[in-house]
CSV table of C-alpha atoms and ligand atoms in Angstrom, one decimal:
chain,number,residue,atom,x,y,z
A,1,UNK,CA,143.6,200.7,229.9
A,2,UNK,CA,143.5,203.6,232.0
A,3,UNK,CA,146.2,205.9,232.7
A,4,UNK,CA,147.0,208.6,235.7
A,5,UNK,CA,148.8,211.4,235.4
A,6,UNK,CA,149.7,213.9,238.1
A,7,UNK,CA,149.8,216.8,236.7
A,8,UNK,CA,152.3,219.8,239.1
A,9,UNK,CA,152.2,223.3,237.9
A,10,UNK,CA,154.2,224.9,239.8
A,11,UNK,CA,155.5,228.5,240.7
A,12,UNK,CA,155.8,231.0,238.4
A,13,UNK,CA,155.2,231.0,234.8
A,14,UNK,CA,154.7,226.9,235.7
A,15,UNK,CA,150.6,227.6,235.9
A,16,UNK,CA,150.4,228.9,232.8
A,17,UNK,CA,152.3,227.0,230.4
A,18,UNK,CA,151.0,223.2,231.9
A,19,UNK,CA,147.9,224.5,231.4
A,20,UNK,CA,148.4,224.9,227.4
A,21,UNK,CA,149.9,221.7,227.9
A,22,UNK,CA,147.2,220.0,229.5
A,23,UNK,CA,144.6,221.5,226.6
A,24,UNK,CA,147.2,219.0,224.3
A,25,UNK,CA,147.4,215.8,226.6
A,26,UNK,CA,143.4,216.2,226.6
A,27,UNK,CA,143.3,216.6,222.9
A,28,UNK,CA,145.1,213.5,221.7
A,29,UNK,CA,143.6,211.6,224.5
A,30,UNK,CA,140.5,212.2,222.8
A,31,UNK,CA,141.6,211.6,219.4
A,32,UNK,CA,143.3,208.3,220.0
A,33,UNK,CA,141.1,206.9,223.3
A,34,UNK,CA,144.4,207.0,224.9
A,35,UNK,CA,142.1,206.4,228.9
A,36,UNK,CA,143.9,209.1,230.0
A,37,UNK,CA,142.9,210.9,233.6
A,38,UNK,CA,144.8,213.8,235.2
A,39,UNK,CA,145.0,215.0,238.9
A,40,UNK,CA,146.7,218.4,240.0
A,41,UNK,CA,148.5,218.8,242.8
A,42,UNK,CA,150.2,222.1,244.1
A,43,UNK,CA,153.9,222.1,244.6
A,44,UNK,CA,156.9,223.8,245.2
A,45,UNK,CA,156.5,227.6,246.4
A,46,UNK,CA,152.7,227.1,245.7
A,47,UNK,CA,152.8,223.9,248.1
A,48,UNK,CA,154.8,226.0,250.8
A,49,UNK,CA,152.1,229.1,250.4
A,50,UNK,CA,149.3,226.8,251.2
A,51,UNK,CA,150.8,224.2,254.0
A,52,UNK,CA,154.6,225.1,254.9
A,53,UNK,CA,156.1,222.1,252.9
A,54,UNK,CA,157.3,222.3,249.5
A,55,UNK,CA,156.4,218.5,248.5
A,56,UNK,CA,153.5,217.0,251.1
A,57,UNK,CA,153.1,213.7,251.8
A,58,UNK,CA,149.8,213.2,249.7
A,59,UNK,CA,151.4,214.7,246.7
A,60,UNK,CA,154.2,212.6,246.9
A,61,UNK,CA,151.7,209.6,247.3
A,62,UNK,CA,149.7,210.3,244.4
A,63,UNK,CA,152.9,211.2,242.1
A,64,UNK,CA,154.1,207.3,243.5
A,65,UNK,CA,150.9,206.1,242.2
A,66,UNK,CA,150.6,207.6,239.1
A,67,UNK,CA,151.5,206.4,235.7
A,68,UNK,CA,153.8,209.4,235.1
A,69,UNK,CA,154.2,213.2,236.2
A,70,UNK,CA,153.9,216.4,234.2
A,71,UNK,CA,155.7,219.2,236.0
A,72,UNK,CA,155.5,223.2,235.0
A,73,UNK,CA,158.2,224.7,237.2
A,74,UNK,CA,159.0,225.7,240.8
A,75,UNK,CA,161.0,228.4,242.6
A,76,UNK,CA,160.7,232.5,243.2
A,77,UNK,CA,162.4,235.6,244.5
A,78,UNK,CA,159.6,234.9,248.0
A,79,UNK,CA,161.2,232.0,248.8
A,80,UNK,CA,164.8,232.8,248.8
A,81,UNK,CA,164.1,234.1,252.8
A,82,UNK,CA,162.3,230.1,253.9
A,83,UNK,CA,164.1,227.7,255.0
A,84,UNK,CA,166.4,226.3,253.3
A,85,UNK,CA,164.8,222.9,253.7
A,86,UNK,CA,160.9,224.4,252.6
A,87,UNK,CA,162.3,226.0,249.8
A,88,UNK,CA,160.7,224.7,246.3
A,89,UNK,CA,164.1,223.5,244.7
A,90,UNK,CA,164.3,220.9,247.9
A,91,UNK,CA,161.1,219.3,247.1
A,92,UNK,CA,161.7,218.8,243.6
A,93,UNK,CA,164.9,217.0,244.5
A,94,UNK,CA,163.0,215.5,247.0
A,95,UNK,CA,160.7,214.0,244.8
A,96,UNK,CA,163.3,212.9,241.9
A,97,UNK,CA,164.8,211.1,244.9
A,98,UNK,CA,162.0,209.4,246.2
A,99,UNK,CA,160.7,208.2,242.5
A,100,UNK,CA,164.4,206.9,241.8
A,101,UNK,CA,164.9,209.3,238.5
A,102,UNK,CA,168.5,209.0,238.2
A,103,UNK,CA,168.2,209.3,234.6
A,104,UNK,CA,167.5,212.9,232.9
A,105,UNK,CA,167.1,213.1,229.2
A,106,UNK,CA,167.6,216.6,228.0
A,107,UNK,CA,167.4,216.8,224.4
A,108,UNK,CA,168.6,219.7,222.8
A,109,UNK,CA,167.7,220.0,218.8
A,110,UNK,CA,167.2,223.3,216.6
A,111,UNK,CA,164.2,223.9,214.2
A,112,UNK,CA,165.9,225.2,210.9
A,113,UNK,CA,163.4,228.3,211.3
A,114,UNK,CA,165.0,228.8,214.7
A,115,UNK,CA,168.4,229.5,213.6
A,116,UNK,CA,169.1,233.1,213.8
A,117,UNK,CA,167.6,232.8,217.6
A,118,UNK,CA,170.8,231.2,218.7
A,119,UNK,CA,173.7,233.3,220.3
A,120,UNK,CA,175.8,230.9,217.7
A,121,UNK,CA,176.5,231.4,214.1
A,122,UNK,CA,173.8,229.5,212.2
A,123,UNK,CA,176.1,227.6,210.3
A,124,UNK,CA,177.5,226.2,213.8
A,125,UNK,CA,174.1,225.6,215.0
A,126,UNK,CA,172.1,224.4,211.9
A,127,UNK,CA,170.4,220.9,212.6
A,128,UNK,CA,172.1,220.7,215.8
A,129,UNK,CA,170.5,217.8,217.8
A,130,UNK,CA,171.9,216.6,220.8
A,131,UNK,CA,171.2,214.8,223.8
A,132,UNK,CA,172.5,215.4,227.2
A,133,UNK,CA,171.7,212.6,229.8
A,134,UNK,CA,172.0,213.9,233.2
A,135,UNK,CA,172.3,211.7,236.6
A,136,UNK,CA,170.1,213.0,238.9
A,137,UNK,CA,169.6,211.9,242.0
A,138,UNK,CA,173.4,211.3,243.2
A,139,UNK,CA,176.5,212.9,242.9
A,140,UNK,CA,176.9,216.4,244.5
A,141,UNK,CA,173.7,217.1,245.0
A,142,UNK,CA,172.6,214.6,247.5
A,143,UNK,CA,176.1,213.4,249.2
A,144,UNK,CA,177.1,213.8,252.7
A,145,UNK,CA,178.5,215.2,254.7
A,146,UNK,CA,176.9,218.9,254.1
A,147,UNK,CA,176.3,221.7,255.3
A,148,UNK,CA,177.5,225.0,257.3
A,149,UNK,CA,179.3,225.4,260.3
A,150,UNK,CA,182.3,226.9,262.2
A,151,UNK,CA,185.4,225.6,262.1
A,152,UNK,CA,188.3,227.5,263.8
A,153,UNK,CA,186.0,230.8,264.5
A,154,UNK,CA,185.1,231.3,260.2
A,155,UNK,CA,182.3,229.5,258.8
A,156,UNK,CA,182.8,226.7,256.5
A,157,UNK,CA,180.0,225.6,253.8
A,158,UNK,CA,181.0,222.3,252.4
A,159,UNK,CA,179.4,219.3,249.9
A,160,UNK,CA,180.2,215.8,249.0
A,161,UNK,CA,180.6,214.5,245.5
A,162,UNK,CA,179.8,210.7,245.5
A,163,UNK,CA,179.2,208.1,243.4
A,164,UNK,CA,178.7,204.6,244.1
A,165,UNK,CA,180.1,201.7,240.9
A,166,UNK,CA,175.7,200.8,240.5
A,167,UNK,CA,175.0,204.7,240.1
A,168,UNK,CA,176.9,205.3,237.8
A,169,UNK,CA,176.6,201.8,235.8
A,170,UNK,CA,173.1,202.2,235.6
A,171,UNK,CA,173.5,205.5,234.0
A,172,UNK,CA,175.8,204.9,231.7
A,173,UNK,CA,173.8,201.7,230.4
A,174,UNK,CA,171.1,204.2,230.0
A,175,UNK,CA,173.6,206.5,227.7
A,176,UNK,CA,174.6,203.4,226.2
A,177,UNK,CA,170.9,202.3,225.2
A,178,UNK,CA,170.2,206.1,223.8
A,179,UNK,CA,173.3,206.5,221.6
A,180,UNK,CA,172.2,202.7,220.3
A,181,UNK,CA,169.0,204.3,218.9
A,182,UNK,CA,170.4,207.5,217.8
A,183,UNK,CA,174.0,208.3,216.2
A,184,UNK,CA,176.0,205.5,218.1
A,185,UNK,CA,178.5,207.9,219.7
A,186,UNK,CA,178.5,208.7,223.9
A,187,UNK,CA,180.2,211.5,225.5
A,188,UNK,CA,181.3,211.0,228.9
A,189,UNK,CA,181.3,214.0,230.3
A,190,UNK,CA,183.9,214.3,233.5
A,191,UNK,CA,186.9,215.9,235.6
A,192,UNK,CA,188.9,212.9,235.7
A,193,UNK,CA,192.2,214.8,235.8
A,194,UNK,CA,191.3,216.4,239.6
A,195,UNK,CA,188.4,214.0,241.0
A,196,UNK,CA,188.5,210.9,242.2
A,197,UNK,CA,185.2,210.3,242.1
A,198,UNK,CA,185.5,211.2,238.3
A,199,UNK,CA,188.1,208.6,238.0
A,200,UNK,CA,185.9,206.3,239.1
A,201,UNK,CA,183.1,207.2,236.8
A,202,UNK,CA,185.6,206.9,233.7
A,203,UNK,CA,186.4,203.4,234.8
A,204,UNK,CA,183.2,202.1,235.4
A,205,UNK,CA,181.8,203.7,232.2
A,206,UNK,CA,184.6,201.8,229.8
A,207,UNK,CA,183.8,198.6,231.5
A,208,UNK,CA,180.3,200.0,230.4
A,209,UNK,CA,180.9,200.6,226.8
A,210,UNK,CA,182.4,196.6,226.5
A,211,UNK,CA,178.9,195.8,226.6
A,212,UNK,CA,178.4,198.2,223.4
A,213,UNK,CA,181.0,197.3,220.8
A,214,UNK,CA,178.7,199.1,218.2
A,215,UNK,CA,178.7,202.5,219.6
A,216,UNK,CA,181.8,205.0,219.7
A,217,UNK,CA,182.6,206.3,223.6
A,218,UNK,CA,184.6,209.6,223.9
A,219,UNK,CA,185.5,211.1,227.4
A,220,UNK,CA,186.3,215.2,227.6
A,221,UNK,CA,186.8,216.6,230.7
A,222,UNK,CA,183.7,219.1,231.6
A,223,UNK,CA,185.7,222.2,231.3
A,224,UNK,CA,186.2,221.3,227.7
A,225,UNK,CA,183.0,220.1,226.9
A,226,UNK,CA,181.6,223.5,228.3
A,227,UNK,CA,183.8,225.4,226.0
A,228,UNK,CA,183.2,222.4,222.7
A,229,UNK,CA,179.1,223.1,223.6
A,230,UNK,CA,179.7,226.6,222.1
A,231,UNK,CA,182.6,225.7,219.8
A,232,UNK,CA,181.3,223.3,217.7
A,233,UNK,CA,178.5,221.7,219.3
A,234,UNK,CA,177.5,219.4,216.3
A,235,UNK,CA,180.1,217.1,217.4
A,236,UNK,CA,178.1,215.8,219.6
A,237,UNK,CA,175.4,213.0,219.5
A,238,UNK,CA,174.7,212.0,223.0
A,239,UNK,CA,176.6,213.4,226.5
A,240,UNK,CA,176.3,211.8,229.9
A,241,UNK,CA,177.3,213.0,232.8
A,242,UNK,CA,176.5,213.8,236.7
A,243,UNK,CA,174.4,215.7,238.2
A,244,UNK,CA,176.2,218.8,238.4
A,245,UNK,CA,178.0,218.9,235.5
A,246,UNK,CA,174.9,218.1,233.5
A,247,UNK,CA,172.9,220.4,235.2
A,248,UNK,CA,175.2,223.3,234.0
A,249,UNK,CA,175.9,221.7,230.4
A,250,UNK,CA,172.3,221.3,229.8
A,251,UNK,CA,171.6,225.4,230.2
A,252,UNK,CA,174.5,226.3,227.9
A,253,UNK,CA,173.2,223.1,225.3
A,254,UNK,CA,169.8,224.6,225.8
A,255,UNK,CA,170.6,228.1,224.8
A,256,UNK,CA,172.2,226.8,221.7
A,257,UNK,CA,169.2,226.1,220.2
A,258,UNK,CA,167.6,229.7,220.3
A,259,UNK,CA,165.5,229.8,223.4
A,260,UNK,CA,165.9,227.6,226.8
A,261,UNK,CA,161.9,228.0,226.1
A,262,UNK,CA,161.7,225.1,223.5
A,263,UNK,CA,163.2,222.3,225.7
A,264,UNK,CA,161.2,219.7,226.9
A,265,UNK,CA,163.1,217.0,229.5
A,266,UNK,CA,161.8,213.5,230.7
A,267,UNK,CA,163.0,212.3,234.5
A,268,UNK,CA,162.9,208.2,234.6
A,269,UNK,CA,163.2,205.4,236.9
A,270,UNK,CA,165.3,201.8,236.0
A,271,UNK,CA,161.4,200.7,234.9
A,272,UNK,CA,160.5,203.8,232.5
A,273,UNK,CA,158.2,205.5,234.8
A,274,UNK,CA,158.7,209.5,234.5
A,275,UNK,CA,158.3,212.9,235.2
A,276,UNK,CA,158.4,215.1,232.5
A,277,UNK,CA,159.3,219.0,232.4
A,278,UNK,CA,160.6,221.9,230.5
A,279,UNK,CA,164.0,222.9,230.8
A,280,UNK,CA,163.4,226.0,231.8
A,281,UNK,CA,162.7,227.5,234.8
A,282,UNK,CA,159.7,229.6,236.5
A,283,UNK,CA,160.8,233.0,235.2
A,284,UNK,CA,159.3,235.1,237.9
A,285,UNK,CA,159.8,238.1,236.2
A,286,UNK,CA,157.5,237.5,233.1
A,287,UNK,CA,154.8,235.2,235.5
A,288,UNK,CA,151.7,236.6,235.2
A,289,UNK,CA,152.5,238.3,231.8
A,290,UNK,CA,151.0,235.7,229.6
A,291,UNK,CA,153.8,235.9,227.6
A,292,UNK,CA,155.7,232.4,228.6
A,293,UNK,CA,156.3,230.1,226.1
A,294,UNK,CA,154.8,226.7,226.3
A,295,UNK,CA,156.1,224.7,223.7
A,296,UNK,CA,158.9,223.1,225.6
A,297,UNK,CA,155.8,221.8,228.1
A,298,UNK,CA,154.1,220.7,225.2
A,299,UNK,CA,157.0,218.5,224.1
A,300,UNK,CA,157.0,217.5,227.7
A,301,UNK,CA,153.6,215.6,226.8
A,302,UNK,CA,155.2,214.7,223.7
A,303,UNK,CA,158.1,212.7,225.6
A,304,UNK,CA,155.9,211.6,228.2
A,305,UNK,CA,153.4,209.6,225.5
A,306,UNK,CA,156.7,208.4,223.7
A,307,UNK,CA,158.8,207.1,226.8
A,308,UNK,CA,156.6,206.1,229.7
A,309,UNK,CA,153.2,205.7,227.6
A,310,UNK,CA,154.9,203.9,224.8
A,311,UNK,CA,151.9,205.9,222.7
A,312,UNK,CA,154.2,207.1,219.5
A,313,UNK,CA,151.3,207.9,217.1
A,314,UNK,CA,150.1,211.1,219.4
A,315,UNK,CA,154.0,211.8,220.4
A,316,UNK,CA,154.9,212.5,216.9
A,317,UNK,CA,151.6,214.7,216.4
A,318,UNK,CA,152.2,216.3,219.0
A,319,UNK,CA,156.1,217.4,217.9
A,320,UNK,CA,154.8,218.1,214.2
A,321,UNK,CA,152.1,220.3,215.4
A,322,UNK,CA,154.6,222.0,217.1
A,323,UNK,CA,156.9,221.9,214.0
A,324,UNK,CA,153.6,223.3,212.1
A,325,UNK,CA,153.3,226.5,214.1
A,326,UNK,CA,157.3,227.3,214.0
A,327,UNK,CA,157.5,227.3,210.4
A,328,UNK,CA,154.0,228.8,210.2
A,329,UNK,CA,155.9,231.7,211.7
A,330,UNK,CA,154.2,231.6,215.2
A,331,UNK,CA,156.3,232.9,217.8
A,332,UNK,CA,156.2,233.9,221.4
A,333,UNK,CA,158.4,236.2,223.2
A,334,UNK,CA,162.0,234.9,223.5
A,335,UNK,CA,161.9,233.1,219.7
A,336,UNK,CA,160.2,236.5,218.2
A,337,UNK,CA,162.3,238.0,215.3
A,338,UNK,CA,160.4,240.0,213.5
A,339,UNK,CA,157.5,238.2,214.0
A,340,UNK,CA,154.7,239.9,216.2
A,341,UNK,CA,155.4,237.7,219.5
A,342,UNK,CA,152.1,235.5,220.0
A,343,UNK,CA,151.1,235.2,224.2
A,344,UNK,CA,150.9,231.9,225.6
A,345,UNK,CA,147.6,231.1,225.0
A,346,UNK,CA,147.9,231.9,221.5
A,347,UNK,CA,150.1,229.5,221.4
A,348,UNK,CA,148.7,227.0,222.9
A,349,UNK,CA,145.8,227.7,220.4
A,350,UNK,CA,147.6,227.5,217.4
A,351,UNK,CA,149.3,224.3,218.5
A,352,UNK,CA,145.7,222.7,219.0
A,353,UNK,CA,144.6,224.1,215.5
A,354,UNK,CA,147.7,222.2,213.9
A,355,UNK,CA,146.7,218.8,216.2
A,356,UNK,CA,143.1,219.5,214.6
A,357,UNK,CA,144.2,219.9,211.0
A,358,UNK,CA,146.2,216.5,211.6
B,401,IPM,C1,167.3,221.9,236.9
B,401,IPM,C2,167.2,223.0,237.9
B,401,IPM,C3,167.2,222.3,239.3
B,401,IPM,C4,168.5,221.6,239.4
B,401,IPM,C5,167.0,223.2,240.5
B,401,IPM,C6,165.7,224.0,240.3
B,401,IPM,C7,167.0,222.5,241.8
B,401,IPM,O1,168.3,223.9,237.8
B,401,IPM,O2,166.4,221.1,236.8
B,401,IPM,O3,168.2,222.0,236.1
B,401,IPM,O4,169.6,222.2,239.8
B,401,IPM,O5,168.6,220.4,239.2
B,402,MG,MG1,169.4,223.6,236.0
């Protein structure tokens, strides 16, 4: 059976790192016959540079066609001054929107050797593992009315919250379904004390959790789950939440676990289909450098065989080769102790030696 992937670098450091990951994907394809293709597509800033749209219509196309999407990063300083509808950020929303991936799996988990990289005490942060599941293509980020305009002679820049009962059902089901196969315990994440959208969300994810008399549902308002992420952030097994709030939890999960660089994320539709990206994103001002840290693409390729492929054998290679070269002592730039920091293709080389030895 043969299998498409799109594959989007990106802006930034995005170029560099898919293409370590794409030396992986290639590898296991050949090792396990996996009938794997792969198409490249600009996007983003890059996209905008070559034909003034951030996401064209043939990329979106080919990304609707395709089996699922591996995605480096988007964004730059140069495109702060386009408009604000060409800018790279709107055609990545663009694109979760018009593939349906409401539902954003960001795992956050600490390898033991990792420890002293946190800004935590290693005893708050030792076998932290975590999952944040993010809604993402409602909420704030895509309601209306928005936008800038005068009202009584002052400018006024406003945004709508919304979320419809199916949104957020279908999320939470998806939380539901992740704590079953993990520690059994949901967070809801919310602000149900000052938004009535978040009253909403509360109710519709308790009618949720009758479905799931096995797993334990919690609900902490987002200003105390911000400040429980760096309290004790153990307590946790999986948080969902919106858009917003989960894009903001997700940075301070990810810093938890040493580096944002070691986060891998997976984007899906209601059938499974996904797009799959690092955490992280372009880091303009080490681009170019060679010094970007693609792990947390390679566990991109990872989650992609694993939730859209349904390929486990090469998933789990693919996270203990990774495993391999961090407790080999392997280290790029942000995870460097003492260690002499390795580039990024270094890197990527010593995560193809461990897929070899394997
Ligand atoms: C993320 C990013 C994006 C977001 C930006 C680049 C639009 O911060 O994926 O977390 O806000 O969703
Ligand atoms: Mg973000």
């Amino acid at each position: 059976m043969s299998k498409n992937i799109v594959v989007l670098p990106g802006d930034g450091i995005g170029t560099e790192i898919v293409e370590q990951a794409v030396r992986v994907l290639d590898c296991v394809n050949e090792q396990h016959g996996l009938g794997i293709s792969t198409q490249t597509f600009a996007f983003g800033g890059a996209s905008y540079d070559q034909c003034g749209e951030p996401l064209t219509d043939e990329t979106l196309k080919a990304c609707q066609a395709a089996d699922a999407i591996l995605l480096g990063s988007i964004g730059g300083p140069q495109y702060d001054a386009a408009p604000r509808d060409k800018r790279p950020e709107r055609g990545l929303l663009r694109l979760r929107s018009e593939l349906g991936l409401f539902s954003n799996l960001r795992p956050a988990m600490l390898y033991p050797e990792l420890a002293d990289a946190s800004s935590l005490k290693p005893e708050l942060v030792a076998g932290l593992d975590l999952m944040i599941l993010r809604e993402l293509t409602g909420g704030i980020y895509f309601g209306g009315p928005r936008g800038i305009e005068t009202r009584d002679g002052q400018k006024v820049g406003f945004n709508t919250m919304v979320y419809g009962e199916n949104e957020i059902r279908r999320i939470a089901v998806s939380g539901f379904d992740i704590a079953m196969q993990r520690n059994k315990r949901l967070c809801s994440v919310d602000k149900a004390n000052v938004l009535e959208v978040s009253e909403l969300w509360r109710e519709v994810v308790i009618d949720v959790s009758k479905d799931y008399p096995a797993v334990e549902l919690t609900h902490m308002y987002v200003d105390n789950a911000a400040m429980q992420l760096v309290r004790a952030p153990k307590q946790f097994d999986v948080i969902v939440t919106s858009n917003l709030f989960g894009d903001i939890l997700s940075d301070a999960a990810a810093m938890l676990t040493g580096s944002i660089g070691m986060l891998p994320s997976a984007s899906l539709d209601i059938h499974g289909k996904g797009m799959y990206e690092p955490v992280h994103g372009s880091a303009p001002d080490i681009a170019g450098t060679g010094k970007a840290n693609p792990l947390a693409t390679i566990l991109s390729v990872s989650m992609m065989l694993r939730y859209t492929l349904k390929e486990k054998k090469p998933a789990d290679q693919i996270e203990q080769a990774v495993a391999q070269v961090i407790s080999d002592g392997v280290r790029c730039a942000d995870i460097a102790g003492n260690e002499t920091a390795v580039s990024t293709i270094q890197m990527g080389d010593a995560v193809m030696t461990a897929l070899h030895n394997s």
